[in-house]
CSV table of N, CA and C in Angstrom, one decimal:
chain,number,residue,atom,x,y,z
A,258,UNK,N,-80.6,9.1,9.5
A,258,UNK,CA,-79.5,8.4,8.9
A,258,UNK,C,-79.6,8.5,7.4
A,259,UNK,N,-78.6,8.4,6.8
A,259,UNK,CA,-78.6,8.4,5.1
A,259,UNK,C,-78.4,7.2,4.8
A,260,UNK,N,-78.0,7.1,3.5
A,260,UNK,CA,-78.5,6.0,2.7
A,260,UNK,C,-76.8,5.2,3.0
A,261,UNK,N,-76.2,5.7,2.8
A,261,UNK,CA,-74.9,4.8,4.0
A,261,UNK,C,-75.1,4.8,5.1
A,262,UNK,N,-75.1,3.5,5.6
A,262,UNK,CA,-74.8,3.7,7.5
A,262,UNK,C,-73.9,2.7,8.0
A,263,UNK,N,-73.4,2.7,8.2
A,263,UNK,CA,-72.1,2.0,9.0
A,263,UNK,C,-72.2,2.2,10.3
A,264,UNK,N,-72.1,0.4,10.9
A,264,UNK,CA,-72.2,0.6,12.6
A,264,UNK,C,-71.3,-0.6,13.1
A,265,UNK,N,-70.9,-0.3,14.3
A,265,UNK,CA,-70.0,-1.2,15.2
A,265,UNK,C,-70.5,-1.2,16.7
A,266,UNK,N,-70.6,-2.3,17.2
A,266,UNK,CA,-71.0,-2.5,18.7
A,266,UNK,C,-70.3,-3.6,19.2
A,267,UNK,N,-70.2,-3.5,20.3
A,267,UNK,CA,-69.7,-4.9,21.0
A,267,UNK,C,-70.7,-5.7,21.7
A,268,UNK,N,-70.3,-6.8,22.0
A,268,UNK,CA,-71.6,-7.7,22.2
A,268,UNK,C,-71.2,-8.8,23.0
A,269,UNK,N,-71.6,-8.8,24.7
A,269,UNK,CA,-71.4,-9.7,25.2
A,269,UNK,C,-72.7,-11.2,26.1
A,270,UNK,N,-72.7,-12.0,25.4
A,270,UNK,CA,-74.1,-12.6,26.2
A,270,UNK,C,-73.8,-13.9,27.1
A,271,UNK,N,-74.7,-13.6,27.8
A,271,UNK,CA,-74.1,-14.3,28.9
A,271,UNK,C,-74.1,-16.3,28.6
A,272,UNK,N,-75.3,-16.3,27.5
A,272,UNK,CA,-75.6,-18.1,26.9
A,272,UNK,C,-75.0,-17.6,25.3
A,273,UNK,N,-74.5,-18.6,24.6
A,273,UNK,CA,-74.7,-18.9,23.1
A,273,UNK,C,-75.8,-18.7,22.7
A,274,UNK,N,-75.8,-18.1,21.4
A,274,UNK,CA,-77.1,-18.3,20.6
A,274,UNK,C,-77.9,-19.5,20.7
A,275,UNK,N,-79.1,-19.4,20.8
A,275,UNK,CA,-79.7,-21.0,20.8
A,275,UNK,C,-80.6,-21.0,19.4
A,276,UNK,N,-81.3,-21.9,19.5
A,276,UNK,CA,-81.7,-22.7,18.3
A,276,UNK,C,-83.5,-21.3,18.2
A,277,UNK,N,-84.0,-21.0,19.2
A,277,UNK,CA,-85.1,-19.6,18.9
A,277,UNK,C,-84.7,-18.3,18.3
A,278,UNK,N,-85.4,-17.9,17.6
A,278,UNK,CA,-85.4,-16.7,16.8
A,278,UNK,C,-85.6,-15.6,18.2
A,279,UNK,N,-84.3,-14.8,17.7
A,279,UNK,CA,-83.9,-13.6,18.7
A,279,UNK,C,-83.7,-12.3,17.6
A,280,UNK,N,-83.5,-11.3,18.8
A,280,UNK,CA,-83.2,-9.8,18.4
A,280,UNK,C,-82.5,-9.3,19.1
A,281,UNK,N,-80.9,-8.8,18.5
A,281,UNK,CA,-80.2,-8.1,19.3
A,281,UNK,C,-79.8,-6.4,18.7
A,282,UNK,N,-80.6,-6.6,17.6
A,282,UNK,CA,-80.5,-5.2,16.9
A,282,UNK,C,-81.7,-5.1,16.1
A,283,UNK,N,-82.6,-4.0,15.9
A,283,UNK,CA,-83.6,-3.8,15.0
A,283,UNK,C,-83.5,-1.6,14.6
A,284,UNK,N,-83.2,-2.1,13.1
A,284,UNK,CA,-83.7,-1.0,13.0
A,284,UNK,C,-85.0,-0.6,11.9
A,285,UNK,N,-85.5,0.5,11.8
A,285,UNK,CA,-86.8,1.2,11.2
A,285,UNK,C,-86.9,1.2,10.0
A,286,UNK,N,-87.4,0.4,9.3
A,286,UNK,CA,-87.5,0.8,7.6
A,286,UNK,C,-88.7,1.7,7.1
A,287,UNK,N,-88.1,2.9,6.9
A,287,UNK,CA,-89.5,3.8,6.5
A,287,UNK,C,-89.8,3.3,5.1
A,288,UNK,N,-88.7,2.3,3.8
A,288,UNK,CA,-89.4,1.9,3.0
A,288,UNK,C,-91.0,0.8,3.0
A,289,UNK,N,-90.4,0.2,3.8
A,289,UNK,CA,-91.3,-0.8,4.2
A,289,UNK,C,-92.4,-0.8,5.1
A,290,UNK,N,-92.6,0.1,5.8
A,290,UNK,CA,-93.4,0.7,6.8
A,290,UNK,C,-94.5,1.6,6.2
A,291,UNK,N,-96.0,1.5,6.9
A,291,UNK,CA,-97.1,2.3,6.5
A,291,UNK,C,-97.2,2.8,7.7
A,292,UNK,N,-98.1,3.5,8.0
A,292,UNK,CA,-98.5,4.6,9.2
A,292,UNK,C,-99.1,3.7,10.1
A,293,UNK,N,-99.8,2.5,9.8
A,293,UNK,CA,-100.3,1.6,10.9
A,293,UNK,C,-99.4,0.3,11.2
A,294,UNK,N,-98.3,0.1,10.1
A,294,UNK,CA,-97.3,-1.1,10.4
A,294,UNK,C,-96.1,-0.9,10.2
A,295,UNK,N,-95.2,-0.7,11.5
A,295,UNK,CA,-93.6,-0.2,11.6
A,295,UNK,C,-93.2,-1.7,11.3
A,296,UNK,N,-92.0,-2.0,10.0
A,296,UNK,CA,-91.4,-3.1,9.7
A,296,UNK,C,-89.8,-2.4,9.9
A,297,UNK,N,-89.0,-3.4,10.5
A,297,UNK,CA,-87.7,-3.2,10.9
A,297,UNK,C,-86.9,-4.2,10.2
A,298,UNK,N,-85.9,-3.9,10.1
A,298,UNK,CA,-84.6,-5.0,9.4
A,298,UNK,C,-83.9,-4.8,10.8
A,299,UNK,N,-83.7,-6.2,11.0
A,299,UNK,CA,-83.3,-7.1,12.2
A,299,UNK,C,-82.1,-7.8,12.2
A,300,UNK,N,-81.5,-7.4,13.0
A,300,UNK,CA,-79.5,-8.5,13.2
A,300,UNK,C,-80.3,-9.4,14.9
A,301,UNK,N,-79.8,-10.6,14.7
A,301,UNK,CA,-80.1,-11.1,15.7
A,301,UNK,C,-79.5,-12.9,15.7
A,302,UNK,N,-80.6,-13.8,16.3
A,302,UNK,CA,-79.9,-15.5,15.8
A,302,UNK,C,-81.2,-15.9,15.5
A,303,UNK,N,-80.7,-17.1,15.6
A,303,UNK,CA,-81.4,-18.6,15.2
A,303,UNK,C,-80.8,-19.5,14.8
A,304,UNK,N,-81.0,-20.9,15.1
A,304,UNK,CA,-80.4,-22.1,14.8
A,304,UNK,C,-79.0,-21.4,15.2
A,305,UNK,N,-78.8,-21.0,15.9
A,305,UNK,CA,-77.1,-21.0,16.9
A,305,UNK,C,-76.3,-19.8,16.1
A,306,UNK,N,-76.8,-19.1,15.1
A,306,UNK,CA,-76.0,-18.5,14.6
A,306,UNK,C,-76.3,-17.2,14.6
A,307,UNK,N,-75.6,-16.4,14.3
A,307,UNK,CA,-75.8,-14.7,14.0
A,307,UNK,C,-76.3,-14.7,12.4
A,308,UNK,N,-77.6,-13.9,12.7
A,308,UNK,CA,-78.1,-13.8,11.4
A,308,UNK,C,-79.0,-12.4,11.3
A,309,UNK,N,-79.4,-11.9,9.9
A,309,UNK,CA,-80.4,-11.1,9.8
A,309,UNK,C,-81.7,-11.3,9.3
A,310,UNK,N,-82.7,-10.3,9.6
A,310,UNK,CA,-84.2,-10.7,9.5
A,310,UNK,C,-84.7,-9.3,9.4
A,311,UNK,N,-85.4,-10.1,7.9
A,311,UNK,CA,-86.6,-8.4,7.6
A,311,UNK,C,-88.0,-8.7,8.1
A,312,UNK,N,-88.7,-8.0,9.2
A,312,UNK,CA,-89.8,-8.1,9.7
A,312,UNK,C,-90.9,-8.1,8.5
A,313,UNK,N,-90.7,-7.3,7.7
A,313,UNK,CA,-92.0,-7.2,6.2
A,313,UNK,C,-92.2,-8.7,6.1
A,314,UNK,N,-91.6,-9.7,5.6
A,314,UNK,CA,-91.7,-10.3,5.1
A,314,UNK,C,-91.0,-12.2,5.8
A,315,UNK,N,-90.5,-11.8,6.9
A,315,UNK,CA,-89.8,-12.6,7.5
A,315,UNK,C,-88.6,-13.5,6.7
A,316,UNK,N,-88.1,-13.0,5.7
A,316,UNK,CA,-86.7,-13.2,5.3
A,316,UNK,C,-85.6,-13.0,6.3
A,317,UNK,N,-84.9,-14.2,5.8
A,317,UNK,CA,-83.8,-14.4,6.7
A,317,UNK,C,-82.3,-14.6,5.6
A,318,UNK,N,-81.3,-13.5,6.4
A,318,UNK,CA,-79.9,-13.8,5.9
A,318,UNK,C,-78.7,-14.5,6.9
A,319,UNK,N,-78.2,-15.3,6.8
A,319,UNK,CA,-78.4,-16.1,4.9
A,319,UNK,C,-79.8,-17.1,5.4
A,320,UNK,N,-80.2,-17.7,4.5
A,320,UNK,CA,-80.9,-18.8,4.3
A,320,UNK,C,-81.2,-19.9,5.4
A,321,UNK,N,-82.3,-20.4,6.0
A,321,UNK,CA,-81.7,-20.9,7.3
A,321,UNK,C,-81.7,-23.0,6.7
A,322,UNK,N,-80.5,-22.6,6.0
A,322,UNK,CA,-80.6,-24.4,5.6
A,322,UNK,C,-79.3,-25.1,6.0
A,323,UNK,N,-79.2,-26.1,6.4
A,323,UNK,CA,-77.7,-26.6,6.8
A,323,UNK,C,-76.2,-26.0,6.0
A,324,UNK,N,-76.4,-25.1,4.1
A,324,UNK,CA,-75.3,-24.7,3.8
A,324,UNK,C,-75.4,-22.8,4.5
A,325,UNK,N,-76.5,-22.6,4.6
A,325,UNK,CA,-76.8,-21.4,5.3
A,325,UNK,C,-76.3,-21.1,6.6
A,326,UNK,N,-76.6,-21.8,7.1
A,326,UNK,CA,-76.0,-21.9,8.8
A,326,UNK,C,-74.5,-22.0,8.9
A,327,UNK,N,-74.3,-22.9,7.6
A,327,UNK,CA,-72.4,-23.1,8.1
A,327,UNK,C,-72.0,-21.7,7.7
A,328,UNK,N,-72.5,-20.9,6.6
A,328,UNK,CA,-71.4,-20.0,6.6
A,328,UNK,C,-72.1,-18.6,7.1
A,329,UNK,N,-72.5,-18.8,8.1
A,329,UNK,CA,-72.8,-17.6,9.6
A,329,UNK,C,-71.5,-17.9,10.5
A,330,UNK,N,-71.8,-17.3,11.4
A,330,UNK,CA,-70.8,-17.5,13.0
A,330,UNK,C,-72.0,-18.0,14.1
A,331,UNK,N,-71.5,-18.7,14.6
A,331,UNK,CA,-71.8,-18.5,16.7
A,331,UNK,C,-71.2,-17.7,17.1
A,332,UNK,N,-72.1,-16.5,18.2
A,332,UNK,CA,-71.3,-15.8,19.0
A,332,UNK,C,-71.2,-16.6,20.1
A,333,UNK,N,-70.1,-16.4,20.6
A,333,UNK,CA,-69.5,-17.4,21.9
A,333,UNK,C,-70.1,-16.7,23.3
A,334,UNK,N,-70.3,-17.4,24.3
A,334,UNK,CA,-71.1,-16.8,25.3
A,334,UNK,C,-69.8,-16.6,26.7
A,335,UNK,N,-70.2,-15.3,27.1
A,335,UNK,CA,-69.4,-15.1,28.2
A,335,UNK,C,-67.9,-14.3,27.4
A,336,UNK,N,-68.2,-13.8,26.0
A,336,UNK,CA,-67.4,-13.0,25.3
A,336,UNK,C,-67.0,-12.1,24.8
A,337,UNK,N,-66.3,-10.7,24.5
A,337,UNK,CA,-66.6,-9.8,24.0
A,337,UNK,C,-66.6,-9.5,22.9
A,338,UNK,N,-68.1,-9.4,21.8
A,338,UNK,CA,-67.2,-10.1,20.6
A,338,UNK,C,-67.9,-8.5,19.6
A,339,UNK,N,-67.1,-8.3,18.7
A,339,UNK,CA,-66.8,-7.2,18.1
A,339,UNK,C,-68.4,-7.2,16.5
A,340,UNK,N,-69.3,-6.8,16.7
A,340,UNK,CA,-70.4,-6.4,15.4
A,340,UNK,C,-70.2,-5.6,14.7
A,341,UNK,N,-69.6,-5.1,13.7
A,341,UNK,CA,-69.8,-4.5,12.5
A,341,UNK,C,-70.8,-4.8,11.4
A,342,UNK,N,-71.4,-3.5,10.9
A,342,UNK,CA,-72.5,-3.9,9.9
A,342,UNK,C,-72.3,-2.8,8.6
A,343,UNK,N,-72.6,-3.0,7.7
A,343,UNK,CA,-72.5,-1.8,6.4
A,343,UNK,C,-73.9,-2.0,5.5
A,344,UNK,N,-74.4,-1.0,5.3
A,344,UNK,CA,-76.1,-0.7,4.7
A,344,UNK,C,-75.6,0.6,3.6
A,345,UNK,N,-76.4,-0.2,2.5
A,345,UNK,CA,-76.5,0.7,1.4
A,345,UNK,C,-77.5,1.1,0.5
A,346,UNK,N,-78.3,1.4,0.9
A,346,UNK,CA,-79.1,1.7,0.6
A,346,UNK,C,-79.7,1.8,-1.0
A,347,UNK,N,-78.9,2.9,-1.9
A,347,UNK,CA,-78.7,2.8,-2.9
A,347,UNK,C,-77.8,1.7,-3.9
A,348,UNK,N,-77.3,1.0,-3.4
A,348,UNK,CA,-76.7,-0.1,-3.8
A,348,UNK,C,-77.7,-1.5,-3.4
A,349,UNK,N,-78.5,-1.3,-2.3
A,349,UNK,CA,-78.8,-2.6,-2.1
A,349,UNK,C,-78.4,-3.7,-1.2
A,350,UNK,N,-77.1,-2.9,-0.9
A,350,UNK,CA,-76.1,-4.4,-0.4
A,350,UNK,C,-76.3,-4.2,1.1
A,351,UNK,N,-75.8,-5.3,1.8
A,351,UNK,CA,-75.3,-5.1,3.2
A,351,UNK,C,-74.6,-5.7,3.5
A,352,UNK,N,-73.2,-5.5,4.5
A,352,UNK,CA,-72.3,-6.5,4.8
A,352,UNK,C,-71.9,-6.2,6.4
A,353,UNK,N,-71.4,-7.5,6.7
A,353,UNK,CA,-71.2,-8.1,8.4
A,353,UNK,C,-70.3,-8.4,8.9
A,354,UNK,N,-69.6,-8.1,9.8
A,354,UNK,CA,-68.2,-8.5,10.0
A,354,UNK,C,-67.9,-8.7,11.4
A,355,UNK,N,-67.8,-9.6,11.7
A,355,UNK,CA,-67.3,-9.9,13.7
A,355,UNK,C,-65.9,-10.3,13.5
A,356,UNK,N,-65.9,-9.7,14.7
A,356,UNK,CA,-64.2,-9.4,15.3
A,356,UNK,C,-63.2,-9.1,14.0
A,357,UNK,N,-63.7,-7.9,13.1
A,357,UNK,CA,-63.2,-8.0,12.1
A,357,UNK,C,-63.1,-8.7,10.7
A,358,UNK,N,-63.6,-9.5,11.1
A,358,UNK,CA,-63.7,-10.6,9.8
A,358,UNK,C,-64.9,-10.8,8.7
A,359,UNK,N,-65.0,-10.5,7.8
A,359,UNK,CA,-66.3,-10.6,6.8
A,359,UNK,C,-66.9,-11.6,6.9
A,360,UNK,N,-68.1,-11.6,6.9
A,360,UNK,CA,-69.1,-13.4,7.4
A,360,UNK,C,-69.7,-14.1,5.9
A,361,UNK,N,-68.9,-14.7,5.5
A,361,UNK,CA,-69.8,-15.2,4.0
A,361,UNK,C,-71.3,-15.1,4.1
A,362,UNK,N,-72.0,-15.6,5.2
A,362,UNK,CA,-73.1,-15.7,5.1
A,362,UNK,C,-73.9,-14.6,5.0
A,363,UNK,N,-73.6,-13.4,5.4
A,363,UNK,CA,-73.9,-12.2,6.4
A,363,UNK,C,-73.8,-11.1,5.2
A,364,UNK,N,-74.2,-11.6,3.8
A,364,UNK,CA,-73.3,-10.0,2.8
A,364,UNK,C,-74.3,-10.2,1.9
A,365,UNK,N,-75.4,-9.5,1.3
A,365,UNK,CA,-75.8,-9.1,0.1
A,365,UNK,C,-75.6,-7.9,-0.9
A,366,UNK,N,-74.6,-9.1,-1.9
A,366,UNK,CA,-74.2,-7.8,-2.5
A,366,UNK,C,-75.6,-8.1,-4.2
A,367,UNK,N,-76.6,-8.1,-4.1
A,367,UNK,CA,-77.5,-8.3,-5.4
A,367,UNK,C,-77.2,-9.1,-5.8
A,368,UNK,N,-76.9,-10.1,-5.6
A,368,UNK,CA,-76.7,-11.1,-6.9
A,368,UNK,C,-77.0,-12.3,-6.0
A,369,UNK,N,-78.0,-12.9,-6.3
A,369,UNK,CA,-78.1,-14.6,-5.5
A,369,UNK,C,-77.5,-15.3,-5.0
A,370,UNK,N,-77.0,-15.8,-4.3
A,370,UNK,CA,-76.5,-16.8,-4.1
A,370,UNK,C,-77.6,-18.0,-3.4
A,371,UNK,N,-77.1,-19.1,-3.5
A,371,UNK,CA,-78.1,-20.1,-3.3
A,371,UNK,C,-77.6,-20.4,-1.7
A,372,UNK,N,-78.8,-20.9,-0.7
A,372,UNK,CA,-78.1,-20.9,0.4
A,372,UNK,C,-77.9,-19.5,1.2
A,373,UNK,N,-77.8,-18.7,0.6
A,373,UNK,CA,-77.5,-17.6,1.3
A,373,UNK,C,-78.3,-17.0,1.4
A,374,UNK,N,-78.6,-15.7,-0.3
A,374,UNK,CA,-79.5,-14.8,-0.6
A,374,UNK,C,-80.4,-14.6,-1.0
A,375,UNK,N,-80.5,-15.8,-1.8
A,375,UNK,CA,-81.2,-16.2,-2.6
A,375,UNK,C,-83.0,-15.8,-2.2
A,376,UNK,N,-83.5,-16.2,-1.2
A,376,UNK,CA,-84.9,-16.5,-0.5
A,376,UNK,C,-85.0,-14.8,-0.4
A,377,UNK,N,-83.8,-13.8,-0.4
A,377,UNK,CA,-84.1,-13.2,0.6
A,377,UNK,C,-84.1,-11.8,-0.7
A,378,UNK,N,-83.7,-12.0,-1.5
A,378,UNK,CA,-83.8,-10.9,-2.8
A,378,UNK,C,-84.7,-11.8,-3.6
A,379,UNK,N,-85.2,-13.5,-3.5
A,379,UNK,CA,-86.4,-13.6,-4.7
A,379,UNK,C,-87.5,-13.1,-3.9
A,380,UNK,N,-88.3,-13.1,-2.7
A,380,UNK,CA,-89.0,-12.4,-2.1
A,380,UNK,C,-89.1,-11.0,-2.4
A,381,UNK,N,-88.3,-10.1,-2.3
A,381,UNK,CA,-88.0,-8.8,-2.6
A,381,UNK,C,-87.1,-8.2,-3.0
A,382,UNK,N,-86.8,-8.5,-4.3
A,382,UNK,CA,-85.7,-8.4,-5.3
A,382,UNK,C,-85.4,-6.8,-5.3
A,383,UNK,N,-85.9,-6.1,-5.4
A,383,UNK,CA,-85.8,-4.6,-5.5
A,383,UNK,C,-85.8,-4.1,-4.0
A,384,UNK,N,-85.4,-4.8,-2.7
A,384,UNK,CA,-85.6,-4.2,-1.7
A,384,UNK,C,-84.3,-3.3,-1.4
A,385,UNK,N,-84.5,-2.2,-0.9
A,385,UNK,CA,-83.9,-0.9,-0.4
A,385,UNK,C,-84.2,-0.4,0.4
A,386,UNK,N,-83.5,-0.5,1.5
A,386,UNK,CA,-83.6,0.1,3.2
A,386,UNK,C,-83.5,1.6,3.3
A,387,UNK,N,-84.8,2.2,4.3
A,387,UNK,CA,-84.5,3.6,4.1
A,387,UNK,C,-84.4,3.6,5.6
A,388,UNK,N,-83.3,3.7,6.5
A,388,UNK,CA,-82.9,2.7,8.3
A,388,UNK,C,-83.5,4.4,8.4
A,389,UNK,N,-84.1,4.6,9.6
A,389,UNK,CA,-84.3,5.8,10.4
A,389,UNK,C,-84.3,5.8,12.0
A,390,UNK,N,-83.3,4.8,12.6
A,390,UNK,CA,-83.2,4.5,13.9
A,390,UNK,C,-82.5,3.4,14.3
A,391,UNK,N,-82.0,3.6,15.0
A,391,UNK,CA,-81.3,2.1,15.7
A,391,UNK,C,-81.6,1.9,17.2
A,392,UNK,N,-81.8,0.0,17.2
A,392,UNK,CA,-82.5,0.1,18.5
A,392,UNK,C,-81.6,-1.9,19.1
A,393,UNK,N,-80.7,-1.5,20.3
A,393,UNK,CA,-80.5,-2.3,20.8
A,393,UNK,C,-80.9,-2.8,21.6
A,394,UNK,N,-80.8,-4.3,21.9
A,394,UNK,CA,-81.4,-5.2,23.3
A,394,UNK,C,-81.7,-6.6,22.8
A,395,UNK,N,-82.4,-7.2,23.6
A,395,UNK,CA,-82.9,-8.5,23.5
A,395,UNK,C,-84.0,-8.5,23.1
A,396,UNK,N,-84.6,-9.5,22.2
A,396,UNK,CA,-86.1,-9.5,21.9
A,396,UNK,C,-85.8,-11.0,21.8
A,397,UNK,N,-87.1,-11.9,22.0
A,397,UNK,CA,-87.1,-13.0,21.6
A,397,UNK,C,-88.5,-13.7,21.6
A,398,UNK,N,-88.7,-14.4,20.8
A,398,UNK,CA,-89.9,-14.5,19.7
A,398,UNK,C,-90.4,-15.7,20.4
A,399,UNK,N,-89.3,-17.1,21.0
A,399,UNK,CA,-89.7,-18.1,21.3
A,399,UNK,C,-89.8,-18.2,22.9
A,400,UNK,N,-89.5,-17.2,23.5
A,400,UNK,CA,-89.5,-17.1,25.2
A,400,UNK,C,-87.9,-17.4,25.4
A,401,UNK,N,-86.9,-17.6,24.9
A,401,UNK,CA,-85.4,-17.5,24.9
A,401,UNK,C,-85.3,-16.4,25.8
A,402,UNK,N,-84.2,-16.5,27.0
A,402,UNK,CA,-83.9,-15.5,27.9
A,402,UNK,C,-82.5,-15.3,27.6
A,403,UNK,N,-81.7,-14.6,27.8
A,403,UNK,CA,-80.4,-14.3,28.1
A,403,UNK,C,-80.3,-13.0,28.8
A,404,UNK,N,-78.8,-12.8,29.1
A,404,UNK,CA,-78.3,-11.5,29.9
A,404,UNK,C,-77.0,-11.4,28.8
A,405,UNK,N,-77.9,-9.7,28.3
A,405,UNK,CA,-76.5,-9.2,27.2
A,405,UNK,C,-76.0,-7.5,27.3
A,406,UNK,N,-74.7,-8.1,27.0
A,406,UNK,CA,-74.2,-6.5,27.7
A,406,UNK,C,-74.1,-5.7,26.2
A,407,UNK,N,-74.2,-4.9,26.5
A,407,UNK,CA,-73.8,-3.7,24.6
A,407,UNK,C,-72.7,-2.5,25.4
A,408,UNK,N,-71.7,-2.4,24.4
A,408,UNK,CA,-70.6,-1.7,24.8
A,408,UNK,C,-70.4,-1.1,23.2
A,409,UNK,N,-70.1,0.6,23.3
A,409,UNK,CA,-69.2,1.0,22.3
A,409,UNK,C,-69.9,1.1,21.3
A,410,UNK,N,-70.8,1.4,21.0
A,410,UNK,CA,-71.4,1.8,20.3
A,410,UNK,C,-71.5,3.1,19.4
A,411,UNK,N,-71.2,2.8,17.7
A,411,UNK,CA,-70.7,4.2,17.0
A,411,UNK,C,-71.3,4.0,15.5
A,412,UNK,N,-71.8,5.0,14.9
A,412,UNK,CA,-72.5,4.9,13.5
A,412,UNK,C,-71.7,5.7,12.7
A,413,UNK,N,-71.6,5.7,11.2
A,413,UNK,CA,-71.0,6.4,10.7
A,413,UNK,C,-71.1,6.2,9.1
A,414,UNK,N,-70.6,7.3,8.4
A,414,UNK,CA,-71.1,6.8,6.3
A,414,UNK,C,-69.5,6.0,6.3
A,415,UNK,N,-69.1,5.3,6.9
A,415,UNK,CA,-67.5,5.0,6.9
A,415,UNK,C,-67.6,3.3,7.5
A,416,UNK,N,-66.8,2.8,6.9
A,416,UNK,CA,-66.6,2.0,8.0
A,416,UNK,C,-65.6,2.3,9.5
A,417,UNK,N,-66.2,1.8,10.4
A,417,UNK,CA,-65.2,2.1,11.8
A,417,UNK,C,-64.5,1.2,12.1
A,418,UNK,N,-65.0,0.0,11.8
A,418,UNK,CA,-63.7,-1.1,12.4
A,418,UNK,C,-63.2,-1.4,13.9
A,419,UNK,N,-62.9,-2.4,14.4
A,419,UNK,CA,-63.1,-2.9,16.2
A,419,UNK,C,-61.6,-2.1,16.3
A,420,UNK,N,-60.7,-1.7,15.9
A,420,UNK,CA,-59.8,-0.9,16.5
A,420,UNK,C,-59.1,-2.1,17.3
A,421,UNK,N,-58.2,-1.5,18.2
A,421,UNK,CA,-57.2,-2.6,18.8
A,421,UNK,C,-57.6,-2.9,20.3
């Protein structure tokens, strides 16, 4: 993958997000990574919401604090709900979008925000993803079970967009 990557998936689970740290997307950061320790930048939940997570360092976007959580989403369970993601490698930034919609919580464009990104660029203010894989499914950290379907899956230097 290059330093643009743009991805769309659909996402159906059979429970709501719950309150344990999960994984429903991880991919490979060869910046962050040594030959004895693979670190991944992670889309997944916690505290009920859709969020991201850098394995190096265990940063979380956005922030996991009562203004943090409100401006994430719940994915609704028993739904088919539309994941878009955008990585820039040379920019820095990343942005999130379900069922179309941009997620305030879900966007690092460099610049702080408190509540959001703050935690997650003062830890690693120069951080820049070099993705070399994408990897879906369930992982979950606190023994959290679910049943999740993945449909439709497409990568691209573009955005793709959930189409009609």
């Amino acid at each position: 993958m290059g330093p643009v990557v743009y991805g769309r998936f659909y996402l159906r689970l059979a429970q709501a997000l719950g309150d344990p740290h999960v994984t429903i997307m991880s991919m490979h950061d060869a910046v962050e990574s040594t030959d004895s320790n693979a670190q991944d930048l992670r889309m997944g939940g916690q505290s009920g919401i859709l969020m991201w997570n850098r394995s190096k360092d265990d940063a979380t976007l956005p922030s996991l604090s009562p203004v943090g959580i409100s401006m994430s989403v719940k994915l609704p369970a028993a739904t088919w709900t539309c994941v878009e993601f955008g990585l820039d490698a040379d920019m820095g930034t990343m942005q999130t979008w379900v069922d179309g919609k941009a997620v305030a919580g879900l966007q690092l464009d460099g610049t702080a925000t408190a509540d959001v990104d703050a935690s997650w660029l003062g830890s690693r203010p120069a951080w820049r993803p070099k993705i070399t894989d994408l990897k879906l499914g369930w992982e979950a950290y606190g023994g959290a079970s679910n049943t999740v379907w993945i449909d439709d899956v497409a990568l691209h230097t573009s955005r793709i967009g959930c189409g009609s």
